[in-house]
Coordinates of C-alpha atoms in Angstrom, one line a residue:
X1 CA 0.2 -11.3 14.9
X2 CA -0.6 -8.2 12.8
X3 CA -3.2 -8.4 10.0
X4 CA -2.4 -7.2 6.5
X5 CA -4.2 -4.0 5.5
X6 CA -4.2 -3.0 1.9
X7 CA -5.5 0.5 1.2
X8 CA -5.4 3.5 -1.1
X9 CA -4.5 6.5 1.0
X10 CA -6.8 8.9 -0.9
X11 CA -9.8 6.6 -0.5
X12 CA -12.3 7.9 2.2
X13 CA -13.5 4.3 3.0
X14 CA -9.9 3.2 3.5
X15 CA -9.3 6.1 5.8
X16 CA -12.4 5.1 7.8
X17 CA -11.2 1.5 8.0
X18 CA -7.8 2.5 9.1
X19 CA -9.3 4.8 11.9
X20 CA -11.5 1.9 13.0
X21 CA -8.5 -0.5 13.2
X22 CA -6.6 2.1 15.2
X23 CA -9.5 2.6 17.6
X24 CA -9.8 -1.1 18.1
X25 CA -6.1 -1.4 18.8
X26 CA -5.7 -4.0 16.1
X27 CA -2.1 -4.3 14.9
X28 CA -1.7 -4.2 11.1
X29 CA 0.9 -4.1 8.4
X30 CA -0.1 -1.2 6.1
X31 CA 0.3 -1.6 2.3
X32 CA -0.5 1.0 -0.3
X33 CA -2.3 -0.9 -3.0
X34 CA -0.9 1.4 -5.7
X35 CA 2.7 1.2 -4.6
X36 CA 2.9 -2.5 -3.8
X37 CA 0.1 -4.1 -5.9
X38 CA -1.2 -7.6 -5.0
X39 CA 0.5 -10.3 -7.0
X40 CA -1.3 -12.9 -9.1
X41 CA -0.3 -15.5 -6.4
X42 CA -1.6 -13.4 -3.5
X43 CA -4.9 -12.7 -5.3
X44 CA -5.3 -16.4 -6.2
X45 CA -4.8 -17.4 -2.6
X46 CA -7.1 -14.6 -1.2
X47 CA -9.9 -15.3 -3.6
X48 CA -9.8 -19.0 -2.8
X49 CA -9.8 -18.4 0.9
X50 CA -12.5 -15.8 0.8
X51 CA -15.1 -18.0 -0.9
X52 CA -16.1 -14.9 -3.0
X53 CA -16.4 -14.8 -6.7
X54 CA -13.5 -13.0 -8.5
X55 CA -15.7 -10.1 -9.5
X56 CA -16.1 -9.1 -5.8
X57 CA -12.3 -8.2 -5.8
X58 CA -12.8 -5.7 -8.6
X59 CA -13.3 -2.0 -7.9
X60 CA -16.4 -1.8 -10.1
X61 CA -17.0 1.8 -9.2
X62 CA -13.4 2.9 -10.2
X63 CA -12.5 5.0 -13.1
X64 CA -10.1 2.4 -14.5
X65 CA -12.8 -0.3 -14.4
X66 CA -15.2 1.9 -16.3
X67 CA -12.5 3.1 -18.8
X68 CA -11.6 -0.4 -19.6
X69 CA -15.3 -1.3 -20.1
X70 CA -14.8 -4.3 -17.8
X71 CA -18.5 -4.6 -17.0
X72 CA -19.1 -5.8 -20.5
X73 CA -15.7 -7.5 -21.0
X74 CA -15.1 -9.3 -17.7
X75 CA -17.7 -12.0 -18.2
X76 CA -15.9 -13.2 -21.3
X77 CA -12.6 -13.8 -19.4
X78 CA -11.5 -17.1 -17.9
X79 CA -10.9 -17.0 -14.1
X80 CA -7.2 -17.1 -14.8
X81 CA -7.5 -14.1 -17.1
X82 CA -9.6 -12.2 -14.5
X83 CA -7.0 -12.7 -11.8
X84 CA -4.2 -11.8 -14.2
X85 CA -5.8 -8.6 -15.1
X86 CA -6.5 -7.8 -11.5
X87 CA -2.8 -8.2 -10.7
X88 CA -1.8 -5.6 -13.3
X89 CA -3.0 -2.5 -11.5
X90 CA -3.9 -1.9 -7.8
X91 CA -6.6 0.6 -8.9
X92 CA -8.6 -2.3 -10.3
X93 CA -8.7 -4.0 -6.8
X94 CA -11.6 -3.3 -4.5
X95 CA -10.3 -1.8 -1.3
X96 CA -9.7 -1.8 1.5
X97 CA -8.6 -5.4 1.9
X98 CA -8.0 -7.0 5.2
X99 CA -6.0 -10.3 5.4
X100 CA -6.0 -12.1 8.7
X101 CA -4.9 -15.7 8.3
X102 CA -7.7 -17.5 6.5
X103 CA -10.1 -14.6 6.8
X104 CA -10.2 -12.2 3.8
X105 CA -12.4 -9.1 4.0
X106 CA -13.1 -7.0 0.9
X107 CA -14.4 -3.5 1.4
X108 CA -15.1 -2.0 4.8
X109 CA -18.2 -3.2 6.7
X110 CA -17.7 -2.7 10.5
X111 CA -19.8 -5.7 11.5
X112 CA -17.7 -8.0 9.4
X113 CA -14.4 -6.5 10.5
X114 CA -15.4 -6.9 14.1
X115 CA -15.0 -10.6 13.7
X116 CA -11.2 -10.1 13.3
X117 CA -10.6 -9.2 16.9

């Protein structure tokens, strides 16, 4: 069963992750995070399954995150508001994202991704 791979094609880390998946022979469904943004329901499910705090799903080094001054504003939001905002723009979401059943990986760390095989 293929994994779901969300990426941004211009992102160098995403390109590295895609090359790694190809080299490992892992089947995946490719999804451009800016064309088909994660929905509120998807994000809610993935965050719950990951066991990570919601902030880990934010692209904190992204231009949009900085322009919206989310470092200062995000702590004031409820979890529901944080997820809702995250669902409004794929550029707010940390990438790449790898979804494999109950395993959700945020960002590319080869040692973590190796557990997917």
